[in-house]
Structures are given as structure tokens and as C-alpha cells.
């Protein structure tokens, strides 16, 4: 038996380790397509700021980890999957047979249809190589334009500010973090950024990036649809990501927003599984099927998929979307159905001056979603309350009056 | 035999010695806000509940860490944060459904109970034996564990 895992991000690595642990008798092959040891994209901002070196981004720190675990690591990029033959073809012309296949190919940044984004000095901030390029240009005082103000953009934002660049953020939607924060939260983060000296332009589109071959870092000019132009030494594009599924054409594997998987993480093709950012799996909040491109879902998916692959019965009850972001010291958190649900109720407390905000969304007797700004104590318990569907009882009334007492509600309920 | 923290809220008087001992032992300051154990006060019921990490088997914090900075201390069973490896991304603070991993903004790292390498300062400091460190199979942790298992995160089985 040979289990092949395609993709060496957090999902692929955790899956390979889980497969190995659950069934010591099989061959486990892990295929990664970057010329680095498996690493965490989440750690890249901390590499940009110098908080860690490159090795600090590695998913596993021990030399020879994969050999020691009996995982065969293969560097290469899968070009196609032949499900009938049980074979993946690699771009270098070689192939790898599999008994069961797990696809953990993650996602890639989207390049918006804007002229000039292929110019020198325009980068995504997605891979370690991207980060090296950015470090080479993002010196103190450099003019940097960040296209996008979503979750990934905001993570990079802080790192760029710490590097001392002169930063302008351009977001086409009407607020920062449109998919993680409501208007109140998004506006609060924007105000915080501006207070810290970062220019944030929302509701503005980049129409063109022009490059003129100058000395040093080169010269870029960024045209906006409000008629203004920004000079830049560096343009960073963080305008969203899309699942990597292109190589599955002709394989029979059903793809929508991502690879459609059942509650055992198996795709529409028997023996082919998917996990992480490329998988469209059970959604805890909606009961439907969603791509939740977040670290906790990536590793949950990986473990569940691997256990089912080795023949255990490991049903997955759905991922809860959750995010945490630190924007120059302002910590924001979102969970589940934070936008609210039909027939739901809401409890909100806002302190505009103190940059604090808390919004709880209820359905009947339990919490279904939450947003929080300016709070780091015990935030995880919101996950517990949501995923346990904890019946709040008398605490419902208390939380409707003061949502900040959620931790007490939890502790009281756990006794 | 592995030991666990056993918490008996009935015996807690709310003196907060545990919080002071924890913050001093781990962070070098007498500051309850830096404590890894927290006493919750339920004024109406006149009740105090000390609350901290149960070192749950599911270890969501450890699973979710993107840089392998949380590891299992096989002697004590504690899930321990490495200050060297932690980058401060806070994913563990939202992944832990008990809210027992917190971010320490003064160090830029997360903090959680690590059982003080087998000599928990909170248990030593507690004057009423509301917090004790005893054989794991003896403790009332079963209730907390049952609670942990109910948390619908991921799967019900583990490798």
C-alpha cells in the first residue's frame, strides 16, 4: 500500500504524520513543489520582521524529521492525476503510483486583472521566495503600496510597517477585512491604522501599475481610479486566494470552490481525498460545504482524512471558520456566523475611543458567531461555546445585556 | 503515575494566591493579569472557581500551532509553549475551546499552564487545598474531560 500526499503545507505534513502513525506498515510519500523544507506561510510575516529566521518558518524543526518518521519526501509538482491507473504524473515527466491519494495542494494568490502586475517590483507575499524578494526592497523609508486589505494583506501590513516602510493600503471594497469584520470593526481597524501612520484607501481600485527602468529598486507608479497616482518601490498584491485544483482536469474529481469532499474528506472519486485550503468540506455553521482556508481547518481536515484513509471510521462534523489578526497591536478575532443568522439575535458593546468591540450572535439558546476587537483574554472560549452549542440558560439574558461576560458563562456552565 | 491539577471550587475562598504565585513563578511579576490560572467570581452565588488548562488529550493548541512551538512534556503530560519557537501568531488562542491559552503582549508570545515542570506554583500557594496536584486517575478531571470531548472540533477519534 502506498499513500501519496500531494502538497507539503500544514495539511500535507500533518496528514503524512497521521498516516504513518496510524498504519506503520504502509509507504507514505509526501510531494512538495517548493525548493524548501515544508514551511508555514503563516510564519512569513514574522520572517519579514526578523522575529524568526527562515528555519523558524519550518513546520518541523528537527533535522531529518521526515526520514525519521518514515515519510518519503519528494520534491516535484503534480501535473495530472490518472484515477483509473492510480497514478500521479509530475511535471518533470516522472510518475508516482498510489493506492490512496490525498490532495493538500492549498491555494494560490489571485492576480487581479490590472495592467502592469507582471512588472518587476510587484510581488505576492505567499512563498518564502516572495518574502526574500520583499525583504530585498522593503527598506526603511521605501514607498510600498499594498493592494488588498483582507486577512492576508493585514498580516503582511503589520510586518511592512515594522520594517519602517512608507505604506499605503488600497482596498477596492468599502472597508478593511470585508470577510472577517463588519463595518464597525473594519472602520475601527482602519482608524487604528491611520492613527499609526498607515494610509488606508478603501473603495478605491488600482487601475494600472507602470514600471520605468530606473536605478536601484526601480520605479513604479500606481494609478488609482480616483485619479491619483502613488509612487512605489514595491507593490505587494494580496487580493485573495483560490484553491489549487487545476491539475485535476480529466481526473473525474468534482471541483466547485474547492475539491468537494464528503464528511470523511473523500472526493467524488473513490480513494482520492482532499484536505485544507483546496478542500470544500462540511461547514459547521451552515451545514453546507465551504472552503475554510485557515490553519485549524487544515490540520483538522488532515487528521480526519488520514484516519479515514487507513480504514478508521472518523466522521468530520464540520469546520468552524475562525481568524485572529494582530494589526499593529490591535487584536481582532472572528468566529463562525458573525454576520448573524435568520431569526437570530445580537448583543454588541462598542468602545470607539478605547478601540474595543464585541459582537455576539445568537440563535435561540446558543451563540453561533462572534467578533472581537481589542481583547486577548480567553477568546478561545468563544469557539467552545459555539462548537458545543452550549445551552446558555439564564446566561442568555445576562449576555444580551453584557456580551463581555461570555467567559463567566462558560466557566459556570462547565462546573 | 502522571499527576494532574485537581480543582475543587467548593474550597476556594477567592484569595487569589494562586494567580499571584503563577504570575510570579512564570513571569517574574505579581500580576494576576499575567497568571495562567484565573479565579472566576460568581458574586450572586458567593462562589469562586479557579480555572486553567486541563492539558486535554485533544490538544487543539498544539495541533493548530503552525510552527511546532507547542510540545508534549512526556513526564508531566503538559502541553508546553516554547518561547524560542513561538512567533506570536495567536492561532492557538482561538483554537483552544477552553480559552486557556492567552497572548502576552509584553513578550509577543502566548502563555499557558505548563504545570511548572511538575511542581505547580498555584497548588503550592493555595492555602485551602482548593487546588491540588494529585494522581491523574484520582482527580475530578473526568468532568472536564467529558466536557472537552463534547467540543465538536474535528473528529471524535484520535490517532
XYZ file of C-alpha atoms in Angstrom:
574
model
C 0.000 0.000 0.000
C 1.295 3.447 -0.917
C -0.377 6.552 0.384
C 0.559 9.635 -1.567
C 0.025 13.104 -0.136
C 0.289 15.959 -2.635
C 1.223 19.261 -1.038
C 3.592 19.854 1.868
C 1.912 22.641 3.778
C 0.471 22.142 7.283
C -2.269 19.875 5.951
C 0.044 17.638 3.960
C 2.599 17.307 6.731
C 0.054 16.549 9.466
C -1.689 14.067 7.166
C 1.551 12.261 6.309
C 2.459 12.021 10.002
C -1.021 10.811 10.930
C -0.974 8.172 8.173
C 2.401 6.932 9.336
C 1.343 6.783 12.985
C -1.979 5.117 12.241
C -0.540 2.477 9.902
C 3.190 1.776 10.273
C 3.073 -0.867 7.510
C 2.327 1.381 4.521
C 4.510 3.583 2.369
C 3.859 7.276 2.836
C 5.028 9.674 0.122
C 4.796 13.433 0.609
C 5.172 15.570 -2.512
C 6.039 19.260 -2.173
C 6.660 21.671 -5.040
C 8.832 24.317 -3.413
C 12.624 24.071 -3.088
C 12.441 24.453 0.712
C 11.739 22.144 3.610
C 7.997 22.193 4.377
C 7.238 25.542 5.998
C 4.361 27.605 7.299
C 3.116 30.533 5.262
C 1.626 31.869 8.482
C 5.126 32.444 9.808
C 6.236 34.551 6.848
C 5.248 37.902 8.390
C 7.495 37.097 11.346
C 10.311 36.254 8.947
C 9.765 39.628 7.257
C 10.180 41.426 10.556
C 13.212 39.381 11.571
C 11.482 37.869 14.575
C 12.453 34.456 13.186
C 14.905 33.362 10.506
C 13.920 31.071 7.652
C 14.271 27.957 9.771
C 11.772 29.481 12.187
C 9.111 29.106 9.499
C 9.712 25.369 9.065
C 6.779 23.188 10.053
C 9.098 20.693 11.734
C 12.372 21.785 13.256
C 14.249 18.529 13.668
C 16.828 17.634 11.011
C 15.782 14.565 9.078
C 12.276 14.668 10.556
C 10.587 13.101 7.538
C 13.202 10.358 7.150
C 12.972 9.556 10.838
C 9.213 9.278 10.591
C 9.467 7.025 7.557
C 7.899 9.574 5.258
C 9.412 9.712 1.770
C 9.649 13.362 0.761
C 9.605 14.049 -2.939
C 10.172 17.454 -4.492
C 8.071 17.952 -7.588
C 4.898 19.385 -8.964
C 1.976 17.193 -9.878
C 0.723 17.818 -13.418
C -2.211 15.420 -13.541
C -3.984 12.555 -11.822
C -4.986 9.329 -13.550
C -7.556 7.883 -11.166
C -8.135 4.699 -13.199
C -4.447 3.816 -13.182
C -3.845 5.063 -9.609
C -1.027 7.291 -10.754
C 0.011 10.920 -10.483
C 2.159 12.438 -13.232
C 4.749 15.011 -12.221
C 5.796 17.969 -14.331
C 9.337 16.587 -14.658
C 7.931 13.602 -16.576
C 8.139 11.100 -13.735
C 5.148 9.458 -12.104
C 4.152 8.059 -8.757
C 1.740 5.186 -8.161
C -0.696 5.399 -5.296
C -3.123 3.124 -3.512
C -4.871 6.094 -1.974
C -4.294 9.739 -2.704
C -4.685 12.812 -0.510
C -4.682 16.233 -2.138
C -3.418 19.046 0.093
C -2.370 21.472 -2.613
C -3.627 24.523 -0.773
C -4.341 27.784 -2.514
C -2.536 30.412 -4.549
C -2.865 34.173 -4.578
C -5.169 35.685 -7.157
C -3.745 38.245 -9.536
C -6.466 40.813 -10.240
C -6.935 41.838 -13.883
C -4.879 45.011 -13.592
C -2.362 46.080 -16.222
C 1.236 46.018 -15.083
C 1.075 43.458 -12.263
C 3.763 41.409 -14.009
C 6.259 44.276 -13.651
C 9.484 43.922 -11.666
C 8.924 45.104 -8.108
C 5.389 43.686 -7.945
C 5.113 40.675 -5.658
C 2.674 38.490 -3.863
C 3.607 37.675 -0.286
C 2.836 33.989 -0.328
C 6.011 31.914 -0.546
C 9.370 32.126 1.225
C 10.842 33.201 -2.102
C 8.302 36.059 -2.299
C 9.356 37.074 1.203
C 13.047 37.126 0.234
C 12.220 39.381 -2.708
C 10.206 41.715 -0.497
C 12.968 41.888 2.126
C 15.330 42.964 -0.657
C 13.205 46.037 -1.448
C 11.167 46.913 1.647
C 13.818 49.012 3.342
C 13.181 51.789 5.808
C 11.545 54.713 4.038
C 10.720 52.755 0.881
C 7.363 53.581 -0.712
C 5.192 50.483 -0.632
C 1.668 50.011 -1.978
C -0.283 47.047 -0.628
C -3.174 46.018 -2.866
C -5.886 44.459 -0.723
C -6.929 44.778 2.922
C -8.223 41.309 3.625
C -6.869 38.924 6.227
C -3.621 38.079 4.458
C -2.993 41.679 3.467
C -3.472 42.784 7.066
C -0.994 40.210 8.365
C 1.601 41.487 5.892
C 0.659 45.077 6.694
C 1.994 44.855 10.206
C 5.266 43.309 9.035
C 5.777 46.017 6.427
C 5.143 48.742 8.991
C 7.678 47.153 11.335
C 10.208 47.279 8.524
C 9.748 51.045 8.519
C 8.360 51.449 5.029
C 6.063 54.246 3.916
C 2.912 52.209 3.409
C -0.320 52.855 1.515
C -3.081 50.244 1.527
C -5.560 50.209 -1.358
C -8.722 48.152 -0.970
C -11.454 48.071 -3.584
C -14.200 47.147 -1.142
C -15.693 49.736 1.171
C -13.892 48.574 4.307
C -10.896 46.677 5.605
C -11.320 42.936 6.245
C -14.654 42.690 4.428
C -14.842 38.914 5.016
C -13.690 38.894 8.627
C -15.133 42.075 10.145
C -18.358 44.017 9.990
C -18.459 47.733 9.242
C -17.898 48.761 12.862
C -14.861 46.512 13.249
C -13.451 47.276 9.812
C -13.747 51.016 10.393
C -12.140 50.711 13.813
C -9.136 48.865 12.356
C -8.870 51.443 9.578
C -8.910 54.286 12.113
C -6.269 52.460 14.159
C -4.024 52.050 11.086
C -4.360 55.719 10.196
C -3.530 56.659 13.776
C -0.351 54.600 13.396
C 0.600 56.457 10.214
C -0.579 53.989 7.578
C -2.612 55.456 4.715
C -5.656 53.275 4.016
C -7.759 53.934 0.940
C -10.960 51.896 0.851
C -13.446 51.851 -2.014
C -10.560 52.557 -4.385
C -9.300 50.401 -7.254
C -5.850 50.166 -8.741
C -6.245 50.664 -12.477
C -2.662 50.330 -13.663
C 0.887 49.766 -12.452
C 3.670 51.274 -14.547
C 7.335 50.469 -14.328
C 10.138 52.676 -15.514
C 13.584 51.164 -15.562
C 15.369 53.336 -13.066
C 18.358 52.776 -10.849
C 18.309 50.615 -7.716
C 14.968 49.197 -6.769
C 13.239 50.515 -9.866
C 10.396 52.944 -10.069
C 6.768 52.043 -10.028
C 3.741 54.274 -10.405
C 0.377 53.012 -9.215
C -2.705 54.587 -10.836
C -5.924 54.642 -8.818
C -9.478 55.011 -10.087
C -9.904 58.223 -8.086
C -7.441 59.849 -10.448
C -4.431 59.918 -8.136
C -1.106 58.201 -8.620
C 1.153 56.680 -5.956
C 4.914 56.292 -6.392
C 6.269 52.960 -5.190
C 9.464 50.976 -4.826
C 7.393 47.892 -4.146
C 3.835 46.771 -4.812
C 2.512 43.833 -2.814
C -0.593 42.111 -4.176
C -2.784 40.397 -1.581
C -6.176 40.349 -3.228
C -7.403 36.935 -2.159
C -6.554 33.307 -2.867
C -8.075 30.443 -4.846
C -7.784 26.685 -4.347
C -5.143 24.881 -6.398
C -7.130 22.336 -8.360
C -6.137 22.988 -11.981
C -4.169 19.737 -12.279
C -7.333 17.705 -11.580
C -8.790 18.299 -15.053
C -9.791 14.935 -16.526
C -9.388 13.105 -13.206
C -13.119 12.925 -12.507
C -12.657 14.683 -9.168
C -15.512 17.127 -8.665
C -14.407 20.714 -8.057
C -16.543 23.727 -7.131
C -14.945 26.442 -4.941
C -12.548 23.678 -3.943
C -12.454 19.892 -4.164
C -15.862 18.702 -2.995
C -15.416 16.185 -0.183
C -17.819 14.205 1.994
C -17.761 14.024 5.773
C -14.862 11.543 5.573
C -12.959 14.057 3.436
C -13.215 11.796 0.388
C -13.736 13.400 -3.002
C -16.184 12.275 -5.674
C -13.595 9.664 -6.737
C -13.177 6.611 -4.533
C -9.783 6.565 -2.830
C -8.976 10.222 -3.531
C -9.251 12.544 -0.539
C -8.669 16.260 -0.056
C -7.828 18.436 2.953
C -7.050 22.034 3.802
C -7.316 25.149 1.638
C -8.082 23.154 -1.526
C -10.995 21.227 0.024
C -14.624 22.248 0.143
C -15.741 20.353 3.204
C -18.542 20.234 5.761
C -19.238 23.660 7.271
C -20.188 23.566 10.965
C -22.107 26.831 10.853
C -24.125 26.498 7.654
C -24.475 22.738 7.418
C -23.340 23.168 3.814
C -19.952 22.791 2.148
C -17.302 25.507 2.244
C -13.643 26.189 1.683
C -12.249 27.415 5.022
C -8.701 28.359 4.191
C -7.427 28.563 7.766
C -4.760 26.735 9.751
C -7.036 24.972 12.294
C -9.224 23.576 9.494
C -6.157 22.493 7.515
C -4.883 20.317 10.357
C -8.328 19.039 11.403
C -9.013 18.033 7.800
C -5.619 16.376 7.555
C -6.111 14.198 10.623
C -9.646 13.181 9.705
C -8.730 12.408 6.089
C -5.699 10.352 7.114
C -7.647 8.282 9.649
C -10.374 7.534 7.135
C -7.759 6.612 4.530
C -6.318 3.914 6.775
C -9.786 2.481 7.295
C -10.835 4.024 10.592
C -14.343 5.407 10.873
C -13.675 9.082 11.538
C -16.608 11.274 10.591
C -15.988 15.010 10.497
C -18.604 17.274 11.934
C -17.612 20.373 10.076
C -15.146 23.221 10.302
C -15.835 26.425 12.159
C -14.362 29.419 10.439
C -12.123 31.393 12.806
C -9.492 34.068 12.398
C -7.189 36.060 14.625
C -5.266 39.081 13.468
C -2.879 41.495 15.126
C -2.879 44.853 13.357
C -0.053 46.787 14.960
C -1.201 45.794 18.419
C -4.946 45.793 17.821
C -6.038 42.162 18.055
C -9.193 41.138 16.198
C -10.950 37.800 16.255
C -13.867 36.384 14.298
C -15.782 33.139 14.675
C -18.499 31.308 12.793
C -21.654 33.091 11.729
C -20.518 36.533 12.930
C -22.790 38.209 10.392
C -25.769 36.692 12.202
C -28.360 34.170 11.111
C -32.060 34.274 10.257
C -34.174 34.676 13.369
C -31.029 35.265 15.375
C -30.306 37.916 17.988
C -27.345 40.155 18.552
C -25.559 41.629 21.535
C -22.985 44.348 20.961
C -20.711 46.555 23.012
C -18.577 49.234 21.341
C -15.912 51.494 22.812
C -14.792 53.620 19.869
C -12.234 55.617 21.867
C -10.720 52.555 23.515
C -10.690 50.518 20.276
C -12.749 47.753 21.820
C -15.628 45.959 20.211
C -17.516 42.774 20.907
C -20.415 41.347 18.935
C -22.089 38.068 19.802
C -24.637 36.445 17.507
C -27.193 34.083 18.982
C -29.688 31.609 17.626
C -32.166 30.701 20.315
C -30.277 29.496 23.364
C -26.748 29.417 21.959
C -24.009 31.510 20.357
C -23.407 30.969 16.645
C -20.851 33.637 15.855
C -18.672 36.337 17.369
C -16.458 39.293 16.564
C -13.983 40.796 18.972
C -11.519 43.663 18.845
C -9.014 44.748 21.459
C -9.268 41.611 23.560
C -6.832 38.740 24.039
C -8.016 37.116 27.272
C -9.884 33.811 26.965
C -11.083 34.467 23.409
C -10.843 30.752 22.592
C -13.797 30.029 24.791
C -15.997 31.582 22.116
C -15.052 28.579 19.993
C -16.061 26.277 22.816
C -19.400 27.992 23.282
C -20.155 27.937 19.550
C -18.961 24.420 18.742
C -20.504 22.859 21.843
C -23.731 24.669 21.048
C -23.700 25.353 24.770
C -27.233 25.981 26.038
C -26.907 29.334 27.769
C -29.945 29.139 30.026
C -30.059 32.122 32.374
C -26.792 33.390 30.857
C -28.567 34.305 27.632
C -30.254 37.275 29.314
C -27.011 38.294 31.010
C -25.062 38.139 27.736
C -27.737 40.055 25.853
C -27.206 42.847 28.400
C -23.425 42.489 28.565
C -21.705 40.241 25.998
C -18.356 40.695 27.761
C -19.332 38.149 30.394
C -19.067 35.183 27.985
C -16.149 33.629 29.871
C -18.132 33.559 33.092
C -20.998 31.935 31.222
C -18.638 29.242 30.022
C -16.955 28.612 33.367
C -20.301 28.492 35.120
C -21.607 26.025 32.577
C -18.542 23.795 32.821
C -18.961 23.237 36.557
C 1.931 7.864 37.560
C 1.154 11.158 35.829
C -0.356 13.837 38.014
C -2.974 16.446 37.280
C -4.209 19.652 38.797
C -7.353 18.927 40.755
C -9.598 21.904 41.332
C -12.282 21.876 43.989
C -14.203 25.162 43.716
C -16.084 24.400 46.949
C -12.844 25.019 48.871
C -11.862 28.232 47.057
C -12.125 31.430 49.094
C -11.114 33.746 46.232
C -7.857 34.833 47.914
C -6.050 34.855 44.511
C -2.791 33.478 45.963
C -2.739 31.067 43.004
C -2.821 33.903 40.475
C -0.027 35.759 42.242
C 2.112 32.638 42.592
C 1.586 31.700 38.946
C 2.461 35.118 37.558
C 5.488 35.436 39.844
C 6.784 31.945 39.168
C 6.355 32.171 35.404
C 6.614 35.857 34.536
C 8.569 37.244 37.482
C 5.827 39.702 38.462
C 2.998 39.683 40.980
C 0.357 40.430 38.387
C -2.861 38.408 38.154
C -3.334 39.539 34.540
C -0.213 37.530 33.677
C -1.432 34.463 35.544
C -2.177 31.228 33.714
C -4.762 30.277 36.300
C -7.731 32.551 36.782
C -10.261 32.648 39.603
C -13.777 33.472 38.432
C -16.083 35.129 40.894
C -19.806 34.452 40.840
C -20.900 37.167 43.242
C -24.578 36.300 43.351
C -23.892 32.714 44.290
C -20.936 33.656 46.540
C -18.829 31.182 44.597
C -15.229 31.171 43.329
C -13.978 28.936 40.533
C -10.256 28.599 39.773
C -9.848 27.800 36.086
C -6.882 26.762 33.968
C -5.758 24.378 31.224
C -6.620 20.696 31.785
C -3.824 19.535 29.435
C -6.567 17.911 27.355
C -5.744 14.961 25.112
C -7.129 16.715 22.066
C -4.515 19.469 22.477
C -6.093 21.808 19.971
C -3.448 24.409 20.727
C -0.637 22.007 19.861
C -2.418 20.738 16.727
C -3.117 24.246 15.475
C 0.356 25.725 16.010
C 1.835 26.428 12.568
C 5.457 26.397 13.746
C 5.586 23.383 16.080
C 6.111 25.630 19.105
C 3.844 23.670 21.466
C 5.004 20.241 22.524
C 4.054 17.481 24.908
C 6.120 17.129 28.069
C 6.022 13.355 28.327
C 6.881 13.426 32.032
C 4.066 15.689 33.193
C 1.655 15.423 30.250
C 1.679 19.209 29.941
C 1.427 20.926 26.576
C 4.310 23.396 26.745
C 4.932 26.553 24.699
C 8.499 27.130 23.532
C 9.280 30.834 23.827
C 12.057 30.405 21.287
C 9.798 28.943 18.620
C 6.540 30.819 19.271
C 6.099 33.609 16.715
C 3.064 35.115 18.460
C 0.534 34.391 15.690
C -2.171 33.605 18.296
C -3.832 30.812 16.322
C -3.664 28.612 19.432
C -5.543 31.262 21.428
C -8.560 30.935 19.134
C -8.184 27.182 18.596
C -8.314 26.299 22.321
C -12.044 25.964 23.079
C -11.392 26.481 26.789
C -9.812 29.896 26.415
C -6.790 28.823 28.431
C -4.075 29.955 26.010
C -3.616 33.711 26.142
C -1.433 36.221 24.356
C 1.096 38.148 26.400
C 1.569 41.464 24.596
C 4.655 42.383 26.622
C 6.600 39.369 25.317
C 4.819 38.886 21.994
C 4.347 35.198 22.850
C 1.465 33.116 24.099
C 1.267 31.721 27.616
C -0.496 28.694 29.012
C -0.244 26.433 32.038
C 2.759 24.104 31.779
C 2.341 22.532 35.231
C 5.588 24.280 36.298
C 7.632 21.232 35.274
C 5.755 19.092 37.753
C 5.621 21.470 40.719
C 2.672 23.758 40.066
C 3.120 27.030 41.973
C -0.645 27.543 42.204
C -1.159 24.281 44.088
C 1.738 25.054 46.430
C 0.343 28.528 47.137
C -3.274 27.518 47.680
C -3.957 27.729 51.455
C -7.219 25.757 51.382
C -6.339 22.809 49.118
C -8.821 24.018 46.525
C -6.004 23.393 44.034
C -4.025 20.208 44.492
C -1.632 18.257 42.308
C -2.547 14.610 42.534
C -2.506 11.308 40.651
C -4.289 11.845 37.371
C -6.705 8.956 37.656
C -7.924 10.185 41.014
C -8.935 13.692 40.101
C -12.285 15.164 39.276
C -10.879 15.968 35.865
C -13.206 13.413 34.336
C -15.904 16.022 34.240
C -13.652 18.478 32.427
C -12.521 15.742 30.064
C -16.099 14.829 29.304
C -16.679 18.477 28.576
C -13.627 18.526 26.349
C -14.891 15.563 24.353
C -18.173 17.300 23.722
C -16.390 20.080 21.915
C -17.229 19.468 18.348
C -13.830 20.256 16.914
C -12.539 17.994 14.233
C -13.184 14.370 14.900
C -14.124 12.143 17.777
C -11.231 9.764 17.264
C -7.539 10.365 17.557
C -4.581 8.598 16.029
